[in-house]
Coordinates of C-alpha atoms in Angstrom, one line a residue:
M1 CA -3.8 30.4 38.0
V2 CA -3.6 26.6 38.5
Y3 CA -6.7 24.8 37.5
K4 CA -7.4 21.5 39.3
R5 CA -10.0 18.8 38.7
K6 CA -10.3 16.1 41.3
G7 CA -6.8 16.7 42.6
I8 CA -5.1 16.6 39.2
T9 CA -3.1 19.8 38.3
L10 CA -3.9 20.5 34.7
G11 CA -1.7 23.5 34.0
E12 CA -1.1 27.2 34.6
I13 CA -2.7 28.6 31.5
P14 CA -6.0 30.4 32.2
R15 CA -8.9 28.0 31.7
T16 CA -10.6 30.5 29.3
H17 CA -7.8 30.0 26.8
V18 CA -7.2 26.2 26.8
F19 CA -9.8 23.5 26.6
L20 CA -9.7 20.6 29.0
Y21 CA -9.0 18.1 26.2
E22 CA -6.0 20.2 25.2
K23 CA -4.6 20.1 28.7
I24 CA -5.1 16.3 28.8
R25 CA -3.4 16.0 25.4
D26 CA -0.5 18.1 26.7
G27 CA -0.1 16.0 29.8
I28 CA 0.0 12.7 27.9
R29 CA 2.3 14.2 25.3
D30 CA 4.7 15.4 28.1
D31 CA 4.6 11.9 29.6
I32 CA 5.6 10.4 26.2
L33 CA 8.4 12.9 25.6
C34 CA 9.9 12.5 29.1
G35 CA 9.8 8.7 28.7
R36 CA 7.0 7.7 31.1
Y37 CA 5.4 6.0 28.1
S38 CA 8.0 4.3 25.9
S39 CA 8.0 3.9 22.1
G40 CA 5.6 1.2 21.1
E41 CA 4.0 0.9 24.5
K42 CA 0.3 0.4 24.8
L43 CA -1.4 3.2 26.7
P44 CA -3.9 2.7 29.6
S45 CA -7.5 2.2 28.5
L46 CA -9.9 5.0 27.9
D47 CA -11.7 4.2 31.2
E48 CA -8.4 4.5 33.1
F49 CA -7.6 7.9 31.6
T50 CA -11.2 9.0 32.4
R51 CA -10.8 8.0 36.1
K52 CA -7.3 9.6 36.3
T53 CA -8.3 13.0 34.8
G54 CA -11.9 13.1 36.0
A55 CA -13.0 14.2 32.5
N56 CA -15.7 12.4 30.5
R57 CA -14.9 9.8 27.9
L58 CA -15.7 12.1 25.0
T59 CA -13.1 14.7 26.2
V60 CA -10.4 12.0 26.8
R61 CA -11.2 10.5 23.4
K62 CA -10.8 13.9 21.7
A63 CA -7.4 14.3 23.4
L64 CA -6.2 10.9 22.3
K65 CA -7.5 11.5 18.7
L66 CA -5.5 14.8 18.6
L67 CA -2.3 13.0 19.7
C68 CA -2.9 10.4 17.0
S69 CA -3.2 13.1 14.4
E70 CA 0.0 14.7 15.7
G71 CA 1.9 11.5 15.2
F72 CA 2.5 10.7 18.9
L73 CA 0.0 7.8 19.1
Y74 CA -1.6 5.3 16.7
S75 CA -4.7 3.1 17.1
V76 CA -5.0 -0.6 16.4
P77 CA -8.6 -1.8 16.1
A78 CA -9.6 -4.1 18.9
R79 CA -6.2 -3.8 20.5
G80 CA -5.9 -0.3 21.8
I81 CA -3.8 2.9 21.4
F82 CA 0.0 2.7 21.3
V83 CA 2.9 5.2 21.4
S84 CA 4.4 5.8 18.0
R85 CA 7.8 4.2 17.3
R86 CA 9.0 7.4 15.6
L87 CA 7.9 10.5 17.4
P88 CA 7.6 13.9 15.8
A89 CA 9.4 16.9 17.2
S90 CA 7.1 18.5 19.8
S91 CA 7.1 21.8 17.9
G92 CA 6.3 20.2 14.5
A93 CA 3.6 17.7 15.1
A94 CA 0.7 17.7 12.7
P95 CA -2.6 18.9 14.0
A96 CA -5.9 17.7 12.7
G97 CA -6.4 19.0 9.2
G98 CA -3.1 17.8 7.9
V99 CA -0.9 20.9 8.1
R100 CA 2.1 20.8 10.4
Q101 CA 3.1 23.8 12.5
D102 CA 6.3 24.1 10.4
G103 CA 4.2 24.6 7.3
L104 CA 4.6 21.1 5.9
K105 CA 1.6 19.0 4.8
V106 CA 0.9 15.4 5.6
V107 CA -0.4 12.9 3.0
G108 CA -1.4 9.5 4.3
L109 CA -0.8 6.1 2.6
M110 CA -3.1 3.2 3.4
S111 CA -2.0 0.1 1.6
Q112 CA -2.6 -3.6 1.3
Y113 CA 1.2 -4.1 1.2
H114 CA 2.5 -2.6 4.5
R115 CA 3.3 -6.1 6.0
P116 CA 6.6 -7.5 4.8
L117 CA 5.1 -10.8 3.6
D118 CA 2.6 -8.8 1.4
Y119 CA 5.0 -6.2 0.2
G120 CA 7.0 -7.0 -2.9
Q121 CA 9.8 -5.0 -4.6
Y122 CA 7.4 -3.5 -7.1
H123 CA 5.3 -1.8 -4.5
R124 CA 8.4 -0.8 -2.5
E125 CA 9.4 1.1 -5.7
V126 CA 5.9 2.6 -6.0
V127 CA 6.2 3.9 -2.4
S128 CA 9.7 5.2 -3.2
G129 CA 8.3 7.2 -6.1
I130 CA 5.5 8.5 -3.9
N131 CA 7.9 9.6 -1.2
G132 CA 10.3 11.2 -3.6
E133 CA 7.6 13.3 -5.3
L134 CA 6.1 14.3 -2.0
G135 CA 9.6 15.5 -0.9
R136 CA 9.7 17.7 -3.9
H137 CA 6.5 19.4 -2.7
G138 CA 7.7 19.6 0.9
V139 CA 5.1 17.1 2.1
N140 CA 5.4 14.3 4.7
L141 CA 4.3 10.8 4.0
L142 CA 2.4 9.1 6.9
L143 CA 1.7 5.3 6.7
V144 CA -1.8 4.6 7.9
G145 CA -2.6 1.1 9.1
G146 CA -5.8 -0.8 8.9
S147 CA -6.0 -1.8 5.3
G148 CA -7.8 -5.0 6.2
S149 CA -10.4 -3.3 8.4
G150 CA -14.0 -2.7 7.7
S151 CA -15.2 0.6 6.4
E152 CA -16.0 2.1 9.8
D153 CA -12.6 1.2 11.3
A154 CA -10.8 2.3 8.2
L155 CA -12.6 5.7 8.2
S156 CA -11.7 6.1 11.8
L157 CA -8.1 5.4 11.2
V158 CA -8.0 7.9 8.3
S159 CA -9.7 10.5 10.4
D160 CA -7.3 9.9 13.3
A161 CA -4.3 10.3 11.0
G162 CA -5.3 13.9 10.4
A163 CA -3.9 13.8 6.8
E164 CA -5.0 16.4 4.3
A165 CA -5.2 13.8 1.6
M166 CA -4.8 10.1 1.1
I167 CA -3.3 7.5 -1.2
Y168 CA -4.9 4.1 -1.3
M169 CA -2.8 1.3 -2.8
G170 CA -3.8 -2.3 -3.5
N171 CA -6.8 -4.5 -3.9
F172 CA -9.3 -2.9 -1.4
D173 CA -12.8 -4.1 -0.8
A174 CA -15.0 -2.1 -3.1
D175 CA -17.4 -1.0 -0.3
V176 CA -14.5 0.0 2.0
L177 CA -12.8 2.0 -0.7
G178 CA -16.0 3.6 -1.7
R179 CA -16.7 5.0 1.8
L180 CA -13.0 6.1 2.2
V181 CA -13.2 8.0 -1.1
R182 CA -16.6 9.5 -0.6
E183 CA -16.4 10.4 3.1
G184 CA -12.7 10.8 3.6
P185 CA -10.2 13.5 2.5
P186 CA -9.3 14.0 -1.2
A187 CA -7.7 10.8 -2.5
V188 CA -5.9 9.0 -5.3
A189 CA -5.9 5.2 -5.8
V190 CA -2.8 3.3 -7.0
D191 CA -3.2 -0.2 -8.4
C192 CA -6.8 -0.3 -7.4
A193 CA -9.9 -1.4 -9.4
L194 CA -12.2 1.7 -9.4
R195 CA -15.6 1.9 -11.0
G196 CA -17.8 4.9 -10.6
L197 CA -15.8 6.4 -7.7
P198 CA -15.1 10.2 -7.5
C199 CA -11.3 9.5 -7.2
D200 CA -8.3 9.8 -9.4
S201 CA -6.4 6.6 -10.1
V202 CA -3.1 5.3 -11.4
C203 CA -2.6 1.8 -12.8
A204 CA -0.1 0.0 -15.1
D205 CA -1.4 -1.1 -18.5
N206 CA -1.6 -4.7 -17.3
E207 CA -3.6 -6.0 -20.2
F208 CA -1.3 -4.7 -22.9
G209 CA 1.8 -5.9 -21.1
A210 CA 0.4 -9.4 -20.8
S211 CA -0.8 -9.4 -24.4
E212 CA 2.9 -8.8 -25.3
V213 CA 3.8 -11.9 -23.3
G214 CA 1.1 -13.8 -25.2
R215 CA 2.5 -12.8 -28.6
L216 CA 6.0 -13.8 -27.4
I217 CA 4.7 -17.3 -26.4
I218 CA 3.0 -17.7 -29.7
E219 CA 5.9 -16.5 -31.8
S220 CA 8.3 -18.8 -29.9
G221 CA 6.2 -21.8 -30.8
C222 CA 5.1 -22.5 -27.2
A223 CA 1.4 -21.8 -27.6
G224 CA 0.6 -25.5 -27.3
S225 CA 2.6 -26.1 -24.1
F226 CA 2.8 -23.3 -21.6
A227 CA 2.0 -22.7 -17.9
V228 CA 0.8 -19.6 -16.0
I229 CA 1.7 -18.8 -12.4
T230 CA -0.9 -16.3 -11.2
G231 CA -0.8 -13.9 -8.3
N232 CA -3.6 -13.7 -5.7
G233 CA -6.7 -13.1 -7.9
D234 CA -6.7 -9.3 -7.6
A235 CA -7.6 -6.8 -10.3
S236 CA -4.0 -6.7 -11.7
D237 CA -4.0 -10.5 -11.8
K238 CA -7.3 -10.6 -13.7
A239 CA -6.2 -7.9 -16.2
R240 CA -3.0 -9.8 -17.0
M241 CA -4.9 -13.0 -17.6
R242 CA -7.3 -11.1 -19.9
G243 CA -4.3 -9.6 -21.8
L244 CA -2.6 -13.0 -22.2
E245 CA -5.8 -14.6 -23.5
S246 CA -6.5 -11.7 -25.9
A247 CA -3.2 -12.3 -27.8
F248 CA -4.3 -15.9 -28.4
L249 CA -7.8 -14.9 -29.5
F250 CA -6.4 -12.2 -31.9
S251 CA -4.1 -14.9 -33.4
G252 CA -7.0 -17.4 -33.7
I253 CA -5.3 -19.9 -31.4
D254 CA -7.1 -21.7 -28.6
F255 CA -6.1 -20.4 -25.2
F256 CA -5.5 -23.5 -23.1
P257 CA -2.6 -23.3 -20.5
R258 CA -1.4 -26.7 -19.5
F259 CA -1.1 -25.5 -15.9
T260 CA -2.5 -22.5 -14.1
V261 CA -1.2 -22.4 -10.5
P262 CA -1.5 -19.5 -7.9
G263 CA 1.8 -18.2 -6.5
G264 CA 0.6 -15.3 -4.4
Y265 CA 3.1 -12.8 -5.9
S266 CA 6.0 -14.0 -3.7
E267 CA 9.2 -15.8 -4.5
S268 CA 8.3 -18.6 -2.2
G269 CA 4.9 -18.8 -3.9
G270 CA 6.6 -19.1 -7.2
R271 CA 8.8 -21.9 -5.9
K272 CA 5.8 -23.8 -4.6
A273 CA 3.8 -23.3 -7.8
M274 CA 6.7 -24.5 -10.0
S275 CA 7.3 -27.5 -7.7
E276 CA 3.6 -28.4 -8.1
I277 CA 4.0 -28.3 -11.9
L278 CA 7.0 -30.6 -11.8
E279 CA 5.4 -33.0 -9.4
A280 CA 2.3 -33.3 -11.7
G281 CA 4.6 -35.3 -14.1
G282 CA 4.2 -35.6 -17.8
E283 CA 5.8 -33.4 -20.4
L284 CA 7.4 -30.2 -19.1
P285 CA 5.7 -26.9 -20.3
A286 CA 7.9 -25.2 -22.9
A287 CA 7.2 -21.8 -21.3
V288 CA 6.1 -20.4 -18.0
F289 CA 4.5 -16.9 -17.6
C290 CA 4.8 -15.7 -14.0
M291 CA 2.6 -12.7 -13.2
N292 CA 5.3 -10.9 -11.4
D293 CA 9.1 -11.1 -11.3
E294 CA 9.5 -12.5 -7.8
M295 CA 7.4 -15.5 -8.6
A296 CA 9.6 -15.9 -11.7
F297 CA 12.8 -15.9 -9.6
G298 CA 11.3 -18.7 -7.5
A299 CA 10.2 -20.7 -10.5
I300 CA 13.7 -20.4 -12.1
H301 CA 15.3 -21.5 -8.8
V302 CA 13.2 -24.7 -8.7
L303 CA 13.8 -25.5 -12.4
E304 CA 17.6 -25.1 -12.1
S305 CA 17.7 -27.0 -8.8
A306 CA 16.0 -29.9 -10.7
G307 CA 18.6 -29.7 -13.4
I308 CA 16.2 -28.2 -15.9
S309 CA 17.9 -25.4 -17.9
V310 CA 16.4 -22.0 -18.5
P311 CA 15.8 -21.2 -21.3
G312 CA 17.1 -24.4 -22.9
R313 CA 14.2 -26.7 -21.8
V314 CA 11.8 -24.2 -20.2
K315 CA 11.5 -20.5 -21.0
V316 CA 10.4 -18.2 -18.3
V317 CA 8.9 -14.6 -18.4
G318 CA 7.9 -12.3 -15.6
F319 CA 6.1 -9.0 -15.1
D320 CA 7.2 -5.6 -13.5
N321 CA 10.9 -5.5 -14.4
I322 CA 12.0 -4.8 -10.9
G323 CA 15.7 -4.0 -10.2
M324 CA 16.9 -7.6 -9.8
A325 CA 15.4 -8.8 -13.1
G326 CA 18.4 -7.6 -15.1
C327 CA 21.0 -8.7 -12.5
M328 CA 20.1 -12.4 -12.1
R329 CA 21.5 -15.1 -14.4
P330 CA 19.9 -15.8 -16.7
G331 CA 18.6 -12.3 -17.0
L332 CA 14.8 -12.3 -16.7
T333 CA 12.6 -11.5 -19.7
T334 CA 9.8 -9.5 -18.3
V335 CA 7.3 -6.7 -18.8
E336 CA 8.4 -3.3 -17.7
A337 CA 5.9 -1.3 -15.6
D338 CA 7.5 1.9 -14.2
A339 CA 6.7 1.7 -10.5
H340 CA 8.5 4.9 -9.6
L341 CA 6.5 6.7 -12.3
A342 CA 3.3 5.3 -10.9
G343 CA 4.2 6.7 -7.5
R344 CA 5.2 10.1 -8.8
T345 CA 2.1 10.3 -11.0
A346 CA -0.2 9.5 -8.1
V347 CA 1.3 12.4 -6.1
R348 CA 1.0 14.8 -9.0
M349 CA -2.7 13.9 -9.5
L350 CA -3.2 14.4 -5.7
M351 CA -1.6 17.9 -5.8
R352 CA -3.8 18.8 -8.7
R353 CA -6.8 17.6 -6.8
L354 CA -5.9 19.7 -3.8
E355 CA -5.4 22.8 -5.9
S356 CA -8.6 22.2 -8.0
P357 CA -11.1 20.2 -5.9
D358 CA -13.8 20.4 -8.6
V359 CA -11.8 19.0 -11.5
Q360 CA -13.2 15.8 -12.9
P361 CA -11.6 12.6 -11.7
S362 CA -9.2 11.0 -14.2
A363 CA -7.4 7.7 -14.6
S364 CA -3.7 7.6 -15.5
V365 CA -2.4 4.4 -17.2
I366 CA 1.3 3.7 -17.0
S367 CA 2.5 2.2 -20.3
T368 CA 4.1 -1.2 -20.3
K369 CA 6.6 -2.9 -22.7
L370 CA 8.3 -6.2 -23.1
V371 CA 12.0 -6.4 -22.1
R372 CA 13.8 -9.3 -23.7
R373 CA 16.6 -11.0 -21.8
E374 CA 18.2 -14.5 -21.6
S375 CA 15.4 -16.4 -19.8
F376 CA 13.1 -16.6 -22.8

């Protein structure tokens, strides 16, 4: 029989077997698949759907939430609901609960580094490691937006994604991350500062790696004349500064950089920071420690453009050992932190968590080591 509500034909399946929100969901999904709503298009408001279907707001909201969890829609706080740019196959969409109809699971990734300007090579390699390891387990990776949202919005986005588990990457607000971990699905944190949270975590040994840089600066005779180009003040940044300082303290040498300039972890930031150092005048620092490789690339570019040879007049060292570090000339001396391994380890910890939910949370530290090349 055909069930109608205020003149809207909702389907031919007996009402006793299909809920109204499911019929609304099916209708909107059909509209998407047949092109009435195009990829990336903003959907009508909740009130408009309520008027069109004659259903109450709660029922329409439930239908839209289900479509979000299936991958047909995504929500942007304060802006609305949009059609996904990459639609799932209609027979394989992921229902709420994270398990697709084809048997595959869905793991969500919420990161501080989804936007191109915030997303450096190191974190691209971490995501590559995550995606590769998930593929080995037959699991799909779903990017979940809203990393800059408050805890309530972030929780809503995670819930709407319908993922069975989550990976959180980057420098999250402690309160937001705490709620996500405690109230959301099982999770692992990558490159996050976690204290007292019931969550597994993966992080590079930033302090040890930076302490190796400190020893290099001391051994090369540059301890009295060096500069530091920092990132954005996140947990990794602070750990690297602690490690650098510890090498000086261990050697009984005063820790006093001639310049400490923020570079924001980007190549352009490294250029700007190095330009500021040169514009300050006075004697050039004998060495510059950039807290990631991309800033080091920018710093070397500015030095060489100014006719200052590297490493002849200024030595430069980076951190992360991304792919380009060994390809540029001069080759960049840097600290190796295996980004792919960090991503793979995060997934393995998450799989263990799903198999054994009651196992005690653990922290995995990815070892770091100094890689000597021509720039230092």
